[in-house]
Amino acid sequence: MATGQSPSLEILVREPDGFFIWNGPPFADGQPSVTLDKVQCSSAKFSEDGLKLMVMKSDSQISIYDCKTWREIRSFQVPNVLAATMSPCGTYLQTFQKSTSPQDKNVVLWRIDHGDSVHHLSQKNMTKATWPSIKFSLDEAIACRLATNEVQFFDPEDFSKGIVHRLRVPGVAAVELSKTPGAYVAAFVPESKGMPASVQIFATGKDVQSPVARRSFFRCSTVQLNWNSGSTGLLVLVQSDVDKTNQSYYGESKLNYLTTDGTHEGLVPLRKEGPVHDVQWSCSGKEFAVVYGIMPAMATVFDKKCNPLLELGSGPYNTIRWNPKGKFLCLAGFGNLPGDMAFWDYVEKKQLGTTKAECSVTSEWSPDGRYFMTATTAPRLQVDNGIKIFHHNGSLYFKEMFDKLYQADWKPESPDRFGEIAELGKSVESLKIDGTKPQGQGSKSSQVSSKPANAPAQKPAAYRPPHAKAAAAVQAQLFGGSPSGELSKNALKNKKKREKQREKKAAEAGGGASDA
């Protein structure tokens, strides 16, 4: 439950010439107000706890802002910086500089509170697997780094100690620390010399060299490692560049599931062939939702033992977003799909509404779980840039268009600081969804569907050529029917008369036959 007064929502909006901060919904007079005027920058990113904001103002200047006061609290001069990131609690800043020689220690870890560098290391290039170089658990209690044939661990309180212990994993190519707590680390070793690829889970304590869980697989080019909250389960999405069955141009994908207690290790039982488009854990870490299969894709919610709990139906979907409270789900089809969205109440196991957000590039629930924001951004799309905010049931609340929009992000907040959303789920029907357009509302496709949530999907009517429709209209005029096939009052009356006459004749005929 919320402690004290719930914090207000805030949104970062970045255009070509810089970013500014909006207050979040609900908006007074239907429009957001600006809480921080535009600041010139090339990129901006919040720390995961939402207390600090990192702003790259040039290729050599990085500023840190306090998100409570929106004042700049620290500035770093880092020449030729190519990338920068903050640790989850905003304690450290990590920078990657262009290297001029192999001896250059081009990755620097800075302590934000006093601005001094606390660790240096050398890294040739930057990939998804190797950046950030030093990875932290969400509570910053564990810090580790991927190195050749090993995972190196540091003391997050004192980096001057250097490497405090090493975990040897020959051939390791990617690692992922568990989230909360950081008690485990998953290590991926690709295929080599006929040996299968593998994912192994190790405890992060000292003197640990044997895995608590392991899974091997062939036909593996890349993996995505997805820990749950609580660090009890790991989802491993295995992808290969080539699909041996020739069903998919984009290759083959399989979803594996491992638990840290060793009770489960195997494939997630998906009911349809085809790629795994998206997977996400709920905030509790007790369930996960998967969108999978050849279009129209299916969506299913599973428990921690891989038992299906809820089928979300099928459609043109490739994205799943679970709200921070775990009550609502948004199932969507973005990217090269037309933008269909279906909103579900997971607790009540029912669909709340459907709508569309065409050409969306990013999408996320607000920290309080009441609103869902989509954004069409450059450089992915150069036209129709804008922000849409929807209620939890899919009705459009706000829309704003931009000449060019680069970024739209909610400021992170702990969901525990907000009240429960029980009152929303009690009477979704009582929420006013009428024909009045919200501020800045656009096309009809953005409107929530008026169909009831539990209505069965209707089959499309069979095609009727224009001349058949015209014939139906003429027939309706002559015989008193209606073009839609429904009978008028007079036609119904005449039909009943004819039926009675038929019954009478049949009875008379039957009586005559018995007399004979």
Short mmCIF file of C-alpha atoms in Angstrom, two decimals, residues 26-468:
data_model
loop_
_atom_site.label_atom_id
_atom_site.label_comp_id
_atom_site.label_asym_id
_atom_site.label_seq_id
_atom_site.Cartn_x
_atom_site.Cartn_y
_atom_site.Cartn_z
CA PRO A 26 -4.39 13.77 -14.50
CA PHE A 27 -3.88 17.10 -16.29
CA ALA A 28 -5.56 20.33 -15.24
CA ASP A 29 -7.71 21.66 -18.13
CA GLY A 30 -6.70 18.64 -20.22
CA GLN A 31 -3.14 19.87 -20.87
CA PRO A 32 0.18 19.08 -19.11
CA SER A 33 2.19 21.87 -17.54
CA VAL A 34 5.99 22.21 -17.81
CA THR A 35 7.86 21.60 -14.54
CA LEU A 36 11.34 22.03 -16.06
CA ASP A 37 11.97 24.27 -19.06
CA LYS A 38 13.88 22.99 -22.05
CA VAL A 39 17.51 21.96 -21.49
CA GLN A 40 19.78 21.45 -24.51
CA CYS A 41 21.14 17.91 -24.78
CA SER A 42 21.82 14.97 -27.09
CA SER A 43 20.42 12.29 -24.74
CA ALA A 44 18.83 11.91 -21.32
CA LYS A 45 18.16 8.89 -19.09
CA PHE A 46 16.74 8.36 -15.58
CA SER A 47 18.36 6.15 -12.97
CA GLU A 48 16.20 3.08 -12.30
CA ASP A 49 15.01 4.46 -8.95
CA GLY A 50 14.00 7.76 -10.60
CA LEU A 51 15.99 9.94 -8.19
CA LYS A 52 18.59 11.17 -10.71
CA LEU A 53 18.67 12.09 -14.39
CA MET A 54 21.78 11.79 -16.57
CA VAL A 55 21.98 14.35 -19.40
CA MET A 56 24.62 14.28 -22.16
CA LYS A 57 24.96 17.92 -23.21
CA SER A 58 27.80 17.36 -25.69
CA ASP A 59 30.41 14.72 -26.60
CA SER A 60 32.44 15.80 -23.59
CA GLN A 61 29.97 17.07 -20.93
CA ILE A 62 27.61 14.93 -18.80
CA SER A 63 25.35 16.52 -16.20
CA ILE A 64 23.47 14.84 -13.35
CA TYR A 65 20.16 16.33 -12.16
CA ASP A 66 18.32 15.77 -8.88
CA CYS A 67 14.79 14.72 -9.90
CA LYS A 68 13.15 16.18 -6.78
CA THR A 69 14.39 19.75 -7.36
CA TRP A 70 15.34 19.46 -11.08
CA ARG A 71 18.64 21.16 -10.29
CA GLU A 72 22.01 20.16 -11.72
CA ILE A 73 24.03 18.57 -8.89
CA ARG A 74 27.14 17.38 -10.75
CA SER A 75 28.87 17.90 -14.09
CA PHE A 76 31.56 15.64 -15.61
CA GLN A 77 33.99 16.60 -18.38
CA VAL A 78 34.78 13.40 -20.30
CA PRO A 79 36.45 13.96 -23.72
CA ASN A 80 35.29 11.83 -26.70
CA VAL A 81 32.62 10.04 -24.68
CA LEU A 82 30.64 7.55 -26.79
CA ALA A 83 28.29 6.17 -24.12
CA ALA A 84 27.38 6.71 -20.47
CA THR A 85 25.06 5.07 -17.97
CA MET A 86 24.19 5.30 -14.28
CA SER A 87 24.01 2.48 -11.74
CA PRO A 88 20.41 1.58 -10.66
CA CYS A 89 20.44 3.72 -7.47
CA GLY A 90 22.36 6.57 -9.11
CA THR A 91 25.52 6.06 -7.04
CA TYR A 92 27.90 5.62 -9.97
CA LEU A 93 28.32 6.97 -13.50
CA GLN A 94 30.03 4.72 -16.05
CA THR A 95 31.53 6.22 -19.22
CA PHE A 96 32.95 4.66 -22.40
CA GLN A 97 35.46 6.77 -24.36
CA LYS A 98 36.90 6.36 -27.82
CA SER A 99 40.07 4.30 -27.49
CA THR A 100 43.27 5.42 -29.22
CA SER A 101 45.50 2.50 -28.16
CA PRO A 102 45.03 -1.00 -26.65
CA GLN A 103 46.56 0.23 -23.39
CA ASP A 104 43.94 2.97 -22.95
CA LYS A 105 41.75 2.52 -19.89
CA ASN A 106 38.76 3.94 -21.70
CA VAL A 107 35.98 2.78 -19.32
CA VAL A 108 35.79 4.92 -16.19
CA LEU A 109 33.56 4.49 -13.14
CA TRP A 110 32.78 7.78 -11.36
CA ARG A 111 31.28 8.33 -7.91
CA ILE A 112 28.49 10.85 -8.49
CA ASP A 113 28.31 12.34 -4.98
CA HIS A 114 31.93 13.60 -4.97
CA GLY A 115 32.70 13.47 -8.72
CA ASP A 116 35.92 11.39 -8.49
CA SER A 117 36.82 8.37 -10.61
CA VAL A 118 36.97 5.13 -8.57
CA HIS A 119 37.84 2.48 -11.21
CA HIS A 120 39.39 2.28 -14.70
CA LEU A 121 39.49 -0.57 -17.18
CA SER A 122 40.16 -1.19 -20.85
CA GLN A 123 37.54 -2.35 -23.36
CA LYS A 124 38.02 -2.58 -27.14
CA ASN A 125 34.45 -2.23 -28.32
CA MET A 126 30.94 -1.80 -27.02
CA THR A 127 28.22 -4.41 -27.66
CA LYS A 128 24.91 -5.24 -26.04
CA ALA A 129 26.61 -8.06 -24.11
CA THR A 130 29.57 -5.98 -22.90
CA TRP A 131 27.85 -2.67 -22.01
CA PRO A 132 27.61 -1.54 -19.33
CA SER A 133 31.01 -3.05 -18.54
CA ILE A 134 30.31 -3.24 -14.80
CA LYS A 135 26.81 -4.56 -14.07
CA PHE A 136 24.97 -3.91 -10.79
CA SER A 137 22.06 -5.64 -9.10
CA LEU A 138 19.04 -3.34 -8.58
CA ASP A 139 19.99 -2.69 -4.94
CA GLU A 140 23.68 -2.19 -5.93
CA ALA A 141 24.73 -4.89 -3.44
CA ILE A 142 26.50 -6.90 -6.17
CA ALA A 143 28.78 -5.64 -8.98
CA CYS A 144 30.36 -7.83 -11.64
CA ARG A 145 32.04 -7.70 -15.05
CA LEU A 146 32.24 -10.10 -18.01
CA ALA A 147 35.87 -10.94 -18.88
CA THR A 148 37.59 -13.63 -20.98
CA ASN A 149 36.55 -17.07 -19.63
CA GLU A 150 35.43 -15.61 -16.32
CA VAL A 151 33.08 -13.30 -14.40
CA GLN A 152 34.84 -10.82 -12.12
CA PHE A 153 33.21 -9.50 -8.93
CA PHE A 154 33.85 -6.19 -7.13
CA ASP A 155 32.98 -4.69 -3.77
CA PRO A 156 30.35 -2.01 -4.66
CA GLU A 157 31.24 -0.07 -1.52
CA ASP A 158 34.95 0.09 -2.31
CA PHE A 159 36.22 -0.38 -5.89
CA SER A 160 39.78 0.36 -4.76
CA LYS A 161 39.95 -3.29 -3.63
CA GLY A 162 39.87 -4.29 -7.29
CA ILE A 163 38.56 -7.76 -8.18
CA VAL A 164 37.47 -9.47 -4.94
CA HIS A 165 36.70 -12.87 -6.51
CA ARG A 166 36.45 -14.60 -9.90
CA LEU A 167 34.00 -17.13 -11.28
CA ARG A 168 35.59 -19.24 -14.02
CA VAL A 169 33.23 -20.01 -16.96
CA PRO A 170 35.20 -21.07 -20.08
CA GLY A 171 33.84 -19.49 -23.28
CA VAL A 172 31.36 -17.22 -21.49
CA ALA A 173 29.94 -14.59 -23.90
CA ALA A 174 27.18 -12.88 -21.87
CA VAL A 175 26.11 -12.55 -18.23
CA GLU A 176 22.98 -11.28 -16.49
CA LEU A 177 22.76 -10.52 -12.76
CA SER A 178 19.50 -11.40 -11.03
CA LYS A 179 17.43 -8.34 -10.15
CA THR A 180 16.34 -8.27 -6.52
CA PRO A 181 18.27 -9.64 -4.73
CA GLY A 182 21.43 -10.01 -6.81
CA ALA A 183 22.04 -13.49 -5.40
CA TYR A 184 22.60 -15.22 -8.76
CA VAL A 185 24.29 -14.63 -12.10
CA ALA A 186 23.34 -16.32 -15.38
CA ALA A 187 26.16 -17.07 -17.85
CA PHE A 188 25.73 -17.89 -21.56
CA VAL A 189 28.31 -19.99 -23.41
CA PRO A 190 27.75 -20.24 -27.22
CA GLU A 191 28.18 -23.37 -29.36
CA SER A 192 31.79 -24.34 -30.02
CA LYS A 193 33.46 -27.25 -31.86
CA GLY A 194 30.34 -29.41 -31.89
CA MET A 195 29.53 -28.72 -28.24
CA PRO A 196 26.05 -27.33 -27.54
CA ALA A 197 25.44 -23.83 -26.22
CA SER A 198 24.49 -23.54 -22.55
CA VAL A 199 23.09 -21.21 -19.91
CA GLN A 200 24.29 -21.78 -16.36
CA ILE A 201 23.13 -20.17 -13.12
CA PHE A 202 25.68 -19.56 -10.36
CA ALA A 203 25.32 -18.11 -6.87
CA THR A 204 27.25 -14.84 -6.54
CA GLY A 205 28.97 -15.69 -3.24
CA LYS A 206 32.69 -16.37 -2.89
CA ASP A 207 34.17 -19.83 -3.50
CA VAL A 208 31.29 -20.81 -5.80
CA GLN A 209 32.37 -22.62 -8.96
CA SER A 210 29.56 -25.10 -9.70
CA PRO A 211 26.19 -24.05 -11.18
CA VAL A 212 22.88 -24.47 -9.35
CA ALA A 213 21.08 -24.92 -12.69
CA ARG A 214 22.07 -25.57 -16.29
CA ARG A 215 20.40 -25.92 -19.71
CA SER A 216 22.05 -26.88 -23.02
CA PHE A 217 20.75 -26.41 -26.57
CA PHE A 218 21.87 -26.65 -30.20
CA ARG A 219 20.92 -24.20 -33.00
CA CYS A 220 21.57 -21.13 -30.89
CA SER A 221 22.91 -17.82 -32.24
CA THR A 222 21.84 -15.42 -29.45
CA VAL A 223 20.00 -15.53 -26.13
CA GLN A 224 17.94 -13.09 -24.06
CA LEU A 225 18.16 -13.65 -20.28
CA ASN A 226 15.17 -12.43 -18.27
CA TRP A 227 15.18 -12.72 -14.44
CA ASN A 228 12.06 -12.42 -12.32
CA SER A 229 11.66 -10.25 -9.24
CA GLY A 230 12.76 -12.37 -6.29
CA SER A 231 15.55 -14.06 -8.30
CA THR A 232 13.88 -17.49 -8.30
CA GLY A 233 13.33 -17.96 -12.05
CA LEU A 234 15.11 -17.23 -15.33
CA LEU A 235 13.51 -17.16 -18.79
CA VAL A 236 15.96 -17.86 -21.63
CA LEU A 237 14.84 -16.92 -25.13
CA VAL A 238 17.08 -18.87 -27.52
CA GLN A 239 17.22 -17.63 -31.11
CA SER A 240 18.91 -19.06 -34.20
CA ASP A 241 19.48 -17.19 -37.46
CA VAL A 242 18.19 -20.08 -39.58
CA ASP A 243 14.90 -21.93 -39.18
CA LYS A 244 15.49 -25.55 -40.27
CA THR A 245 11.73 -26.02 -40.86
CA ASN A 246 11.66 -23.03 -43.26
CA GLN A 247 8.56 -21.67 -41.48
CA SER A 248 10.10 -18.31 -40.63
CA TYR A 249 12.39 -15.99 -42.57
CA TYR A 250 13.58 -14.54 -39.26
CA GLY A 251 14.95 -17.81 -37.88
CA GLU A 252 13.81 -20.02 -35.02
CA SER A 253 13.20 -19.20 -31.35
CA LYS A 254 12.53 -21.31 -28.26
CA LEU A 255 11.62 -20.19 -24.73
CA ASN A 256 13.37 -22.06 -21.90
CA TYR A 257 12.74 -21.75 -18.17
CA LEU A 258 15.14 -22.48 -15.28
CA THR A 259 14.66 -22.11 -11.52
CA THR A 260 17.42 -21.41 -9.00
CA ASP A 261 16.20 -24.23 -6.70
CA GLY A 262 16.52 -26.79 -9.52
CA THR A 263 12.82 -27.76 -9.52
CA HIS A 264 12.26 -26.84 -13.18
CA GLU A 265 14.46 -26.88 -16.26
CA GLY A 266 13.02 -27.15 -19.75
CA LEU A 267 10.96 -25.60 -22.54
CA VAL A 268 7.90 -23.46 -21.86
CA PRO A 269 4.96 -25.40 -23.42
CA LEU A 270 3.74 -23.01 -26.12
CA ARG A 271 0.63 -24.12 -28.03
CA LYS A 272 1.51 -22.65 -31.43
CA GLU A 273 4.49 -22.99 -33.75
CA GLY A 274 6.45 -19.88 -34.68
CA PRO A 275 8.64 -17.18 -33.15
CA VAL A 276 8.45 -15.88 -29.58
CA HIS A 277 7.67 -12.18 -30.08
CA ASP A 278 7.81 -10.93 -26.48
CA VAL A 279 7.89 -12.18 -22.88
CA GLN A 280 7.56 -10.29 -19.59
CA TRP A 281 7.42 -11.20 -15.90
CA SER A 282 4.74 -9.73 -13.65
CA CYS A 283 5.91 -7.40 -10.86
CA SER A 284 5.41 -10.18 -8.29
CA GLY A 285 7.68 -12.57 -10.20
CA LYS A 286 5.05 -15.31 -9.86
CA GLU A 287 3.68 -15.19 -13.42
CA PHE A 288 4.97 -14.37 -16.89
CA ALA A 289 3.17 -13.53 -20.13
CA VAL A 290 4.30 -14.65 -23.61
CA VAL A 291 3.28 -13.54 -27.12
CA TYR A 292 4.18 -16.25 -29.61
CA GLY A 293 3.42 -18.04 -32.87
CA ILE A 294 2.86 -17.28 -36.53
CA MET A 295 0.43 -14.40 -37.07
CA PRO A 296 -2.18 -14.12 -35.72
CA ALA A 297 -0.03 -14.62 -32.63
CA MET A 298 -1.26 -16.14 -29.37
CA ALA A 299 -0.73 -14.75 -25.86
CA THR A 300 -0.69 -16.80 -22.66
CA VAL A 301 0.02 -16.14 -18.97
CA PHE A 302 1.95 -18.92 -17.17
CA ASP A 303 2.71 -19.52 -13.49
CA LYS A 304 6.15 -20.31 -12.02
CA LYS A 305 5.69 -24.00 -12.86
CA CYS A 306 4.91 -23.23 -16.53
CA ASN A 307 1.21 -24.06 -16.14
CA PRO A 308 -1.04 -21.85 -18.32
CA LEU A 309 -3.21 -19.56 -16.17
CA LEU A 310 -4.96 -17.34 -18.74
CA GLU A 311 -5.32 -17.28 -22.52
CA LEU A 312 -5.39 -13.73 -23.88
CA GLY A 313 -6.63 -14.80 -27.30
CA SER A 314 -4.93 -14.32 -30.67
CA GLY A 315 -4.44 -11.39 -33.02
CA PRO A 316 -1.86 -9.16 -34.73
CA TYR A 317 0.25 -8.82 -31.56
CA ASN A 318 4.00 -8.80 -30.83
CA THR A 319 4.24 -6.82 -27.56
CA ILE A 320 3.14 -7.48 -23.96
CA ARG A 321 3.27 -4.89 -21.16
CA TRP A 322 2.36 -5.77 -17.56
CA ASN A 323 1.47 -2.81 -15.38
CA PRO A 324 3.61 -2.19 -12.26
CA LYS A 325 0.81 -3.29 -9.91
CA GLY A 326 0.34 -6.59 -11.74
CA LYS A 327 -3.39 -5.98 -12.22
CA PHE A 328 -3.61 -4.91 -15.88
CA LEU A 329 -2.00 -6.15 -19.09
CA CYS A 330 -1.66 -4.47 -22.47
CA LEU A 331 -1.34 -6.74 -25.50
CA ALA A 332 -0.24 -4.82 -28.61
CA GLY A 333 1.05 -5.08 -32.16
CA PHE A 334 3.68 -2.42 -32.88
CA GLY A 335 6.57 -2.05 -35.34
CA ASN A 336 5.47 -3.46 -38.69
CA LEU A 337 2.00 -4.30 -37.28
CA PRO A 338 -0.99 -1.90 -37.41
CA GLY A 339 -0.99 -0.92 -33.70
CA ASP A 340 -3.91 -2.93 -32.27
CA MET A 341 -4.06 -2.90 -28.46
CA ALA A 342 -6.12 -5.04 -26.07
CA PHE A 343 -6.32 -4.16 -22.37
CA TRP A 344 -6.93 -6.94 -19.84
CA ASP A 345 -7.76 -7.10 -16.14
CA TYR A 346 -5.62 -10.04 -15.02
CA VAL A 347 -7.22 -10.27 -11.56
CA GLU A 348 -10.76 -10.44 -12.95
CA LYS A 349 -9.59 -12.45 -16.02
CA LYS A 350 -11.49 -10.28 -18.50
CA GLN A 351 -10.80 -7.94 -21.39
CA LEU A 352 -11.50 -4.26 -20.65
CA GLY A 353 -11.32 -2.74 -24.12
CA THR A 354 -9.52 -2.55 -27.44
CA THR A 355 -8.10 0.40 -29.35
CA LYS A 356 -5.27 1.34 -31.74
CA ALA A 357 -2.04 3.33 -31.58
CA GLU A 358 -0.60 3.22 -35.09
CA CYS A 359 3.16 3.58 -35.72
CA SER A 360 4.08 3.41 -32.01
CA VAL A 361 7.82 3.03 -31.34
CA THR A 362 7.81 3.00 -27.51
CA SER A 363 5.13 2.03 -25.00
CA GLU A 364 5.00 1.76 -21.21
CA TRP A 365 2.64 1.85 -18.21
CA SER A 366 2.86 4.75 -15.77
CA PRO A 367 4.48 3.92 -12.39
CA ASP A 368 1.06 4.06 -10.67
CA GLY A 369 -0.35 1.56 -13.20
CA ARG A 370 -3.31 3.75 -14.21
CA TYR A 371 -2.14 5.08 -17.60
CA PHE A 372 -0.47 3.63 -20.69
CA MET A 373 1.69 5.89 -22.89
CA THR A 374 2.72 5.22 -26.49
CA ALA A 375 5.07 7.41 -28.52
CA THR A 376 5.95 7.68 -32.20
CA THR A 377 9.56 8.86 -32.28
CA ALA A 378 12.41 9.71 -34.65
CA PRO A 379 14.71 8.48 -36.09
CA ARG A 380 12.63 5.29 -36.40
CA LEU A 381 9.76 7.31 -37.92
CA GLN A 382 10.20 10.82 -39.29
CA VAL A 383 6.49 11.65 -39.65
CA ASP A 384 3.43 11.64 -37.37
CA ASN A 385 5.61 11.95 -34.26
CA GLY A 386 3.57 12.27 -31.10
CA ILE A 387 2.50 11.03 -27.66
CA LYS A 388 -0.73 9.25 -26.72
CA ILE A 389 -1.83 8.47 -23.17
CA PHE A 390 -4.59 5.91 -22.56
CA HIS A 391 -6.61 4.97 -19.49
CA HIS A 392 -6.08 1.46 -18.09
CA ASN A 393 -9.07 0.23 -20.12
CA GLY A 394 -7.90 1.61 -23.48
CA SER A 395 -9.89 4.85 -23.70
CA LEU A 396 -7.78 7.72 -25.04
CA TYR A 397 -7.00 10.35 -22.40
CA PHE A 398 -4.51 12.65 -24.15
CA LYS A 399 -2.79 13.15 -27.50
CA GLU A 400 -0.07 15.61 -28.57
CA MET A 401 1.69 15.79 -31.94
CA PHE A 402 5.27 17.02 -32.52
CA ASP A 403 7.24 18.08 -35.60
CA LYS A 404 10.00 15.76 -34.38
CA LEU A 405 10.05 13.77 -31.13
CA TYR A 406 13.05 11.74 -29.98
CA GLN A 407 11.98 10.43 -26.57
CA ALA A 408 9.04 10.20 -24.14
CA ASP A 409 9.63 8.47 -20.78
CA TRP A 410 7.81 8.25 -17.46
CA LYS A 411 9.98 9.25 -14.49
CA PRO A 412 10.46 5.97 -12.57
CA GLU A 413 8.81 5.65 -9.15
CA SER A 414 8.39 2.67 -6.86
CA PRO A 415 4.87 1.25 -7.44
CA ASP A 416 4.62 0.73 -3.65
CA ARG A 417 4.40 4.51 -3.20
CA PHE A 418 1.04 4.58 -4.97
CA GLY A 419 -2.36 3.40 -3.78
CA GLU A 420 -3.99 0.22 -4.99
CA ILE A 421 -6.12 0.29 -8.12
CA ALA A 422 -9.00 -1.75 -6.69
CA GLU A 423 -11.50 1.02 -7.24
CA LEU A 424 -10.73 1.01 -10.97
CA GLY A 425 -11.36 -2.69 -11.34
CA LYS A 426 -14.63 -2.65 -9.35
CA SER A 427 -16.63 -0.73 -11.93
CA VAL A 428 -14.90 -0.29 -15.24
CA GLU A 429 -18.34 0.12 -16.76
CA SER A 430 -19.02 3.19 -14.61
CA LEU A 431 -16.05 4.97 -16.23
CA LYS A 432 -17.45 7.48 -18.70
CA ILE A 433 -16.50 6.45 -22.22
CA ASP A 434 -18.73 8.60 -24.36
CA GLY A 435 -18.36 10.26 -27.75
CA THR A 436 -16.78 13.45 -26.44
CA LYS A 437 -13.20 13.77 -27.65
CA PRO A 438 -10.41 14.26 -25.09
CA GLN A 439 -8.02 17.16 -25.53
CA GLY A 440 -6.16 16.77 -28.81
CA GLN A 441 -7.91 13.50 -29.71
CA GLY A 442 -7.53 12.44 -33.30
CA SER A 443 -8.83 9.68 -35.52
CA LYS A 444 -11.60 7.19 -34.86
CA SER A 445 -9.03 4.40 -34.73
CA SER A 446 -7.80 5.80 -31.41
CA GLN A 447 -11.24 5.39 -29.83
CA VAL A 448 -11.89 2.54 -27.44
CA SER A 449 -14.05 -0.22 -28.86
CA SER A 450 -17.70 0.01 -27.85
CA LYS A 451 -18.09 -3.78 -27.83
CA PRO A 452 -18.65 -5.26 -24.35
CA ALA A 453 -15.56 -6.85 -22.87
CA ASN A 454 -17.00 -10.37 -22.70
CA ALA A 455 -18.75 -10.32 -26.09
CA PRO A 456 -17.78 -13.26 -28.34
CA ALA A 457 -15.87 -12.36 -31.46
CA GLN A 458 -18.37 -11.97 -34.29
CA LYS A 459 -17.67 -13.60 -37.64
CA PRO A 460 -17.52 -11.11 -40.52
CA ALA A 461 -20.64 -11.16 -42.69
CA ALA A 462 -20.39 -12.93 -46.04
CA TYR A 463 -19.65 -10.67 -48.99
CA ARG A 464 -22.73 -9.53 -50.92
CA PRO A 465 -22.25 -7.86 -54.32
CA PRO A 466 -23.94 -4.47 -54.89
CA HIS A 467 -26.63 -5.91 -57.20
CA ALA A 468 -27.67 -8.40 -54.50
#
